[in-house]
CSV table of C-alpha atoms in Angstrom, one decimal:
chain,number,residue,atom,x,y,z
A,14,UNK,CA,275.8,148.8,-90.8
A,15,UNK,CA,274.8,148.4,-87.1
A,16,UNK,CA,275.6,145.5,-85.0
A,17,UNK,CA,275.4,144.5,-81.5
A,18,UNK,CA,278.2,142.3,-80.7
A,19,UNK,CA,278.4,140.9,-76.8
A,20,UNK,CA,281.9,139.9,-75.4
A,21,UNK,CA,282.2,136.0,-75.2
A,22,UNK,CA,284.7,136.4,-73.3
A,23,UNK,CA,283.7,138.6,-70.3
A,24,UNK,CA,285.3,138.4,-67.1
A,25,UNK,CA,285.0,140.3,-63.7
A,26,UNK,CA,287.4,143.6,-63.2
A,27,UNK,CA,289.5,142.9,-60.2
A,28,UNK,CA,290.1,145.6,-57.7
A,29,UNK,CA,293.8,146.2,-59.0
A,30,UNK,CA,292.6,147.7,-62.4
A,31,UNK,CA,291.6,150.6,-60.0
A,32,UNK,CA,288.5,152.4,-58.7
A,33,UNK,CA,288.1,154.3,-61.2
A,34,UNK,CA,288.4,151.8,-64.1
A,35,UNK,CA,286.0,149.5,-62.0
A,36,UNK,CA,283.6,152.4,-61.5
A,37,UNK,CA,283.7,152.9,-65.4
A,38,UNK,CA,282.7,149.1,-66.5
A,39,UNK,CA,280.1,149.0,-64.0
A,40,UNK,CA,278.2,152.6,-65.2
A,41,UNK,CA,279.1,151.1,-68.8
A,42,UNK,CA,277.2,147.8,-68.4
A,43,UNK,CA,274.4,149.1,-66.5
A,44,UNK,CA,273.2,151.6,-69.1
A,45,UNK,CA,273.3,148.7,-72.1
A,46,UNK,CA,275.1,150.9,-74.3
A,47,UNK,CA,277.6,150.2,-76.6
A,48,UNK,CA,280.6,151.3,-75.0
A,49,UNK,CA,283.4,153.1,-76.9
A,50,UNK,CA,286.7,152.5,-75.1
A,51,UNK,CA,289.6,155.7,-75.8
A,52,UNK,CA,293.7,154.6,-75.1
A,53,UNK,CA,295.7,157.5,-74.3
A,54,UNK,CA,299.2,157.6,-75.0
A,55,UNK,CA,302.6,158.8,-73.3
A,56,UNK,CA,302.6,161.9,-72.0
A,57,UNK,CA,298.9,162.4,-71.6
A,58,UNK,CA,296.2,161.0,-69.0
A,59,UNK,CA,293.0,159.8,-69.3
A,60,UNK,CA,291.4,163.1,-69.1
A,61,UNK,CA,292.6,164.5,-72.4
A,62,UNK,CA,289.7,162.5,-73.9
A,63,UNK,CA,287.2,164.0,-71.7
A,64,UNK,CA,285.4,166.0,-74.4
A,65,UNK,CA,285.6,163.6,-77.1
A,66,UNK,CA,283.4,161.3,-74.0
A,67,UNK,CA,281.4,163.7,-73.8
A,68,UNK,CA,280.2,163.6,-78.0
A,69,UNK,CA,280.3,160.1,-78.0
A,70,UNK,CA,277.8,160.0,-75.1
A,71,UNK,CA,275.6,162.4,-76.5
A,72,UNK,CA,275.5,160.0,-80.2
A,73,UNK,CA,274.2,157.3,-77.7
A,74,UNK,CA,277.3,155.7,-76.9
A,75,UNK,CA,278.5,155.1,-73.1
A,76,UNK,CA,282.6,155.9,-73.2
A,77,UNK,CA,285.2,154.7,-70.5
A,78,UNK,CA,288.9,156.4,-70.4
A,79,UNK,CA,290.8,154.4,-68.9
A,80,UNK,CA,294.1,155.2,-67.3
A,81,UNK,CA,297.5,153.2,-67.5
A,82,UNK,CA,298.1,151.2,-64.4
A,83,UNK,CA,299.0,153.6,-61.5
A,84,UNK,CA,297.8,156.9,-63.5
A,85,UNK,CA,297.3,160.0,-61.8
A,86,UNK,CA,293.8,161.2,-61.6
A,87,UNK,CA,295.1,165.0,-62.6
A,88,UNK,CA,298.2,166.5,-64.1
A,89,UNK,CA,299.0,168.3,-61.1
A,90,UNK,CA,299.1,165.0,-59.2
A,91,UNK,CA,301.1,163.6,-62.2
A,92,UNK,CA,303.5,166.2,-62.4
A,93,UNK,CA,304.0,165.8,-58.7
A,94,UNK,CA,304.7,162.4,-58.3
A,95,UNK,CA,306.4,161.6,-62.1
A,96,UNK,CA,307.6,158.1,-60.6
A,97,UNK,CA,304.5,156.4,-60.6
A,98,UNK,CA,304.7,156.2,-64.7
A,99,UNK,CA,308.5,154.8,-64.4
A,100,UNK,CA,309.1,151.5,-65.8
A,101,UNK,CA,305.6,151.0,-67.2
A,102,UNK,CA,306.0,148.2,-70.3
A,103,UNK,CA,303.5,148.0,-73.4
A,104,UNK,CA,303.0,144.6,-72.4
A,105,UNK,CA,301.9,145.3,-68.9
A,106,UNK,CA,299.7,148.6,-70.4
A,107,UNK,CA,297.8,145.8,-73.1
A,108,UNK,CA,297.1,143.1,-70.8
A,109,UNK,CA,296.1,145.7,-67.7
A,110,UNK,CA,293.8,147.1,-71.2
A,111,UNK,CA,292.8,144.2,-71.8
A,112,UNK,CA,291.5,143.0,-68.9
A,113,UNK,CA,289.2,146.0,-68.4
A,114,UNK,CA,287.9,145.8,-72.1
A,115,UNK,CA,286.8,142.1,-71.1
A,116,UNK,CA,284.8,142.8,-68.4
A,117,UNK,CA,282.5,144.9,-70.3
A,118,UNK,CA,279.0,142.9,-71.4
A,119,UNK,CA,279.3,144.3,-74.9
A,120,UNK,CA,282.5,143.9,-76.8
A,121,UNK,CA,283.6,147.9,-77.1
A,122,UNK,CA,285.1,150.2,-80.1
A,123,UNK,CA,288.3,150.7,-79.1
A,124,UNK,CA,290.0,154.5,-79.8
A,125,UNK,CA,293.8,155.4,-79.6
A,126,UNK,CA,296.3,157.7,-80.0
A,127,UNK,CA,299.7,157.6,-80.0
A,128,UNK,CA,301.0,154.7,-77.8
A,129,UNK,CA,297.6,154.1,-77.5
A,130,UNK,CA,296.8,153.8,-80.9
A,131,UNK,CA,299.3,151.2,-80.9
A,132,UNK,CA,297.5,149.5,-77.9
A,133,UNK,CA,294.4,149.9,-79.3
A,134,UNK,CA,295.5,147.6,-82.8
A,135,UNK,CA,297.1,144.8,-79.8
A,136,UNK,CA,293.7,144.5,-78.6
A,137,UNK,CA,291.7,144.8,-81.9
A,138,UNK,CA,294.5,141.7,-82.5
A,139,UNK,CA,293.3,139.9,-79.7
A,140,UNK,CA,290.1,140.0,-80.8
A,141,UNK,CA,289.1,142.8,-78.3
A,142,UNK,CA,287.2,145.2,-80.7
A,143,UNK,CA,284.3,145.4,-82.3
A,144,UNK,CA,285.9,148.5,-84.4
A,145,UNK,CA,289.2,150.5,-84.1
A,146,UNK,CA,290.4,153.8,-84.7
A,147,UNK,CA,294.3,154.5,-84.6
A,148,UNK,CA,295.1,158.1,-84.3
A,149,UNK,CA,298.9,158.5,-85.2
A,150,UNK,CA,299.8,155.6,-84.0
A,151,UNK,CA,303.3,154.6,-82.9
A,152,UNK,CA,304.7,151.8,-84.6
A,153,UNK,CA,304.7,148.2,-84.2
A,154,UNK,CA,306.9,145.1,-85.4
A,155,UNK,CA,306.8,145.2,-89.3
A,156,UNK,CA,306.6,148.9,-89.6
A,157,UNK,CA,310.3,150.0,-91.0
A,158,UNK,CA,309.8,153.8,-92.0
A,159,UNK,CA,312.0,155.7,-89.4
A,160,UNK,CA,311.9,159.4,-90.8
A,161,UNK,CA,314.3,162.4,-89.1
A,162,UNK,CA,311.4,164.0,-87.4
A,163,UNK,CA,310.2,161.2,-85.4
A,164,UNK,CA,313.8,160.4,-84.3
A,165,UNK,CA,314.0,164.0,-82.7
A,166,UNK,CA,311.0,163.8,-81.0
A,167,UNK,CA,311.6,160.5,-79.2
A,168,UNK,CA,315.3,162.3,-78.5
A,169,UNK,CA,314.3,163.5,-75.0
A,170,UNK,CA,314.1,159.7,-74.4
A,171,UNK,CA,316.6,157.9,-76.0
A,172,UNK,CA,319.3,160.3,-75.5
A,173,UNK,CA,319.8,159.1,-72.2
A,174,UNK,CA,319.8,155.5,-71.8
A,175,UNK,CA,319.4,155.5,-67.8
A,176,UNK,CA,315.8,156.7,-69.3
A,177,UNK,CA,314.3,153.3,-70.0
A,178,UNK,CA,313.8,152.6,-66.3
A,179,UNK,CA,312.8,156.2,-65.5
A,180,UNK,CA,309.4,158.3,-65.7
A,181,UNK,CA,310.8,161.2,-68.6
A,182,UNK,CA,308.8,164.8,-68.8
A,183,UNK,CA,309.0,166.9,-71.9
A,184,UNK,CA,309.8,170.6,-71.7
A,185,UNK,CA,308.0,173.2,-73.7
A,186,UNK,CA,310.1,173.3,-76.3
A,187,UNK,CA,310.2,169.6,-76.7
A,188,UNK,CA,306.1,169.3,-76.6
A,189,UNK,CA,306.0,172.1,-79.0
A,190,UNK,CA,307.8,170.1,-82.0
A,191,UNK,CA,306.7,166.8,-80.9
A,192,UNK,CA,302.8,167.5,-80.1
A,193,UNK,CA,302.3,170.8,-80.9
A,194,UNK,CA,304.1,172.1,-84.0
A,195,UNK,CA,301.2,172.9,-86.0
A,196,UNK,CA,299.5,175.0,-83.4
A,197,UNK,CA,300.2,178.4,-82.8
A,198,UNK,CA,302.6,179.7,-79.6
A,199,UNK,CA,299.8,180.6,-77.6
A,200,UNK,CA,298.1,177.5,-78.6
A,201,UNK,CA,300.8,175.4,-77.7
A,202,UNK,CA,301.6,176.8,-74.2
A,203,UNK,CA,297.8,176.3,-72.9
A,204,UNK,CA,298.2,172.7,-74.2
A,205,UNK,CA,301.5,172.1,-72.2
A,206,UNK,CA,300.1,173.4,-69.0
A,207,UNK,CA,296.7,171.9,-69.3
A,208,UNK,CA,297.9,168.2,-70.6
A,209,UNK,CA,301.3,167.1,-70.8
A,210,UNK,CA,302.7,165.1,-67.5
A,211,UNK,CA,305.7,162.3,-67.3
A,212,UNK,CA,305.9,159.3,-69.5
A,213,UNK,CA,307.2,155.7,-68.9
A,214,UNK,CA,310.4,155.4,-71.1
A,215,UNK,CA,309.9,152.1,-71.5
A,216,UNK,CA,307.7,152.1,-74.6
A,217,UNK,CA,310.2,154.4,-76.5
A,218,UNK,CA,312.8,152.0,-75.9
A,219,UNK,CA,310.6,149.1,-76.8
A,220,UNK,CA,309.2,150.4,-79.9
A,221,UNK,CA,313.1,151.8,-80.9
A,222,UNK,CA,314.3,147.9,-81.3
A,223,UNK,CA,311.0,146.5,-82.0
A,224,UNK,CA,312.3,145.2,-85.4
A,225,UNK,CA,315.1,143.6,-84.0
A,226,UNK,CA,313.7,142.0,-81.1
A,227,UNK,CA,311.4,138.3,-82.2
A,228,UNK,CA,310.5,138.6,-78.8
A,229,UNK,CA,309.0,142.3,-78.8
A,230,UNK,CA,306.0,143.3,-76.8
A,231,UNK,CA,305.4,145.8,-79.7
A,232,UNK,CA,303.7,143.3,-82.1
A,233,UNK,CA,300.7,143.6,-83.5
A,234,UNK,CA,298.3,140.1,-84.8
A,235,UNK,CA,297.2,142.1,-87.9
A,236,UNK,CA,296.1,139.0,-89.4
A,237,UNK,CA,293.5,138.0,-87.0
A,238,UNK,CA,289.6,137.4,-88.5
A,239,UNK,CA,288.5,138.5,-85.4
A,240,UNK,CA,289.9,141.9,-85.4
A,241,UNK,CA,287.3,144.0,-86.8
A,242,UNK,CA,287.0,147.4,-89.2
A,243,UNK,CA,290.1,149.5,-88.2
A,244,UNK,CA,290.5,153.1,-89.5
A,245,UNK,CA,294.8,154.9,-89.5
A,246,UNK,CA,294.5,158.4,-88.9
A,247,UNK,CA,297.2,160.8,-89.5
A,248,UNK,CA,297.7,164.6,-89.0
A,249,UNK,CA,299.5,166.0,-91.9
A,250,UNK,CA,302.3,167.4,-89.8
A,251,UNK,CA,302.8,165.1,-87.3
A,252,UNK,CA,306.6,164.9,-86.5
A,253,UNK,CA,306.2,162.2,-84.0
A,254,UNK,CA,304.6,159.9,-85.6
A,255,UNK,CA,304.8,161.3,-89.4
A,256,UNK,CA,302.7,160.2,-92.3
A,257,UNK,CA,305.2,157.8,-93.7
A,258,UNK,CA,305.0,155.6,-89.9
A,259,UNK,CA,301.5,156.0,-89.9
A,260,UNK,CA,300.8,154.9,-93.2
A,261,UNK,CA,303.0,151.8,-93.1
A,262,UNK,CA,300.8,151.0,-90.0
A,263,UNK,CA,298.1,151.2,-92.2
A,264,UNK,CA,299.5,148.8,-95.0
A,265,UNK,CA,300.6,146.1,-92.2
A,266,UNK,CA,297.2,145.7,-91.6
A,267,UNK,CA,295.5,146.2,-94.9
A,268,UNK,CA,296.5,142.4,-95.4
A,269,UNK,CA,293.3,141.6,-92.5
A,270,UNK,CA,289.7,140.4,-94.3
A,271,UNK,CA,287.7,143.1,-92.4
A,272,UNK,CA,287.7,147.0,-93.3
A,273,UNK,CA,291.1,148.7,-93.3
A,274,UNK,CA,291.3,152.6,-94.2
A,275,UNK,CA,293.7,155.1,-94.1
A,276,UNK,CA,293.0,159.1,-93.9
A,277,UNK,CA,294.9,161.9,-93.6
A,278,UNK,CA,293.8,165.2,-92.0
A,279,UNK,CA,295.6,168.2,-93.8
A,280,UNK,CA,297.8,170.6,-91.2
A,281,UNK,CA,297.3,168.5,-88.3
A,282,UNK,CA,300.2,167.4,-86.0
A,283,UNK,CA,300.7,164.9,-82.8
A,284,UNK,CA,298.2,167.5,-80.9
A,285,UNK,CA,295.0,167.1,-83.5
A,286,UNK,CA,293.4,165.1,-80.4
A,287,UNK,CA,293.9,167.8,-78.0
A,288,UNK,CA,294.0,171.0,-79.7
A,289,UNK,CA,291.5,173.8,-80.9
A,290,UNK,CA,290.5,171.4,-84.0
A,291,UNK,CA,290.0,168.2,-82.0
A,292,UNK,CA,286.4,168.2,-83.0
A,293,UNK,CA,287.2,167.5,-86.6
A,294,UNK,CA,289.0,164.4,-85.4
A,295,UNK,CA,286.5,163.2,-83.1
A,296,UNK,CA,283.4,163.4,-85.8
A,297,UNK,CA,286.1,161.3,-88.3
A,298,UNK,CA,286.1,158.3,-85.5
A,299,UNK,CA,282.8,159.2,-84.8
A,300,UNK,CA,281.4,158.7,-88.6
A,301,UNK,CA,283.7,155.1,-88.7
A,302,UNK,CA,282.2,154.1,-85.2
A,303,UNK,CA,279.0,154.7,-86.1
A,304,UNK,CA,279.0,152.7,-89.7
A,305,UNK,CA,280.0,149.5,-87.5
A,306,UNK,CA,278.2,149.4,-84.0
């Protein structure tokens, strides 16, 4: 099924959601296509989505990547200056999200992974999408599972509780089990230098106590009409965010009237969006996408 859905709710990007945001919406309205809007998540910047842009523009689609506020435009800028990502909340990454998302003409498919799989279901709650994909996403209110290997890779965060106001980097070692695990050595060290930069410790923290806290940020409105066909994908070997997360994700929102699936891509980890097989990933959303707008 193809639709063309506008966005009722459109509203002029102001200059603080940044250049290159700005710059993004306006291309994206002027060519009249239907735009397809990817969410990175911590640790990554808006460029690790550059190629799956790049198929999605040539299936017809116009795709924006925008960054978190205050985002680097490269990693070696990022890894320079790690205290621009300090303090960032998921609250402040939705609504700054959000705002961009409404200025478009055409309400956009939203795409996200990791953290920003989790920011892509707030806005598909808010009414925001016209279809979403989670890839891996962290977890929200609701979702209880807590398994061993998603504890050790949030760690390097909540080890040190000084690190909720600070802008946290991985090592190797720590990207290795926590992105890329299922790739091989070689693999794994051309990821680290090409992607990974600081992250805001914020969200960690957030999502940690989510449960406990009525008055989380980290909520999702998974009963909302509005929100639209949403596909959970999970990599098989994902420690971060490990099937038993992602498919509790996936049951929290199964309760919604439109389309909820769930898949699961064999001997995939945290990495599958950025790695040698991100292909395969990108043609799952793709396929999904494509059934819907």
């Amino acid at each position: 099924m193809t639709t063309t859905s506008s966005n009722p709710a459109t509203t002029p990007l102001t200059p603080s959601a940044g250049d290159h945001d700005a710059a993004q919406v306006a291309r994206a309205n002027a060519t009249g296509l239907q735009p397809v809007v990817f969410v990175h998540g911590l640790w990554l910047l808006p460029s690790s989505w550059d190629r799956w842009a790049a198929l999605f523009e040539e299936a017809a689609y116009t795709a924006l990547t925008p960054g978190w506020p205050d985002d680097p435009e490269t990693v070696g800028e990022a890894n320079a200056h790690p205290e621009v990502f300090a303090g960032k909340t998921v609250g402040q990454v939705a609504d700054h999200l959000e705002t961009i998302v409404r200025s478009l003409v055409r309400k956009p498919a939203i795409i996200g992974h990791s953290f920003g799989g989790l920011l892509a279901q707030i806005l598909a709650g808010r009414g925001c999408s016209v279809a979403t994909v989670a890839i891996d996403p962290a977890p929200f209110r609701g979702v209880l599972p807590l398994p061993i290997s998603a504890l050790r890779s949030a760690f390097p965060v909540l080890g040190n509780p000084a690190n909720r106001h600070r802008a946290v980097p991985l090592t190797y070692e720590q990207f290795r089990y926590a992105f890329a695990n299922a790739v091989s050595e070689e693999e794994a060290q051309q990821l680290y230098d090409t992607f990974a930069v600081p992250a805001s410790g914020t969200p960690i923290f957030q999502a940690a106590v989510a449960n406990l806290n009525p008055w989380t940020e980290v909520k999702v409105d998974t009963d909302n009409p509005e929100r639209g066909p949403l596909l959970v994908l999970s990599g098989e070997k994902d420690n971060t965010v490990p099937h038993a997360i992602a498919h509790a994700s996936f049951k929290q929102q199964q309760d919604n009237p439109g389309v909820t699936e769930f898949v699961e891509i064999p001997g995939r980890g945290h990495a599958l969006t950025i790695d040698g097989g991100w292909r395969e990933v990108a043609e799952r959303a793709l396929a999904f996408v494509r059934r819907f707008c």
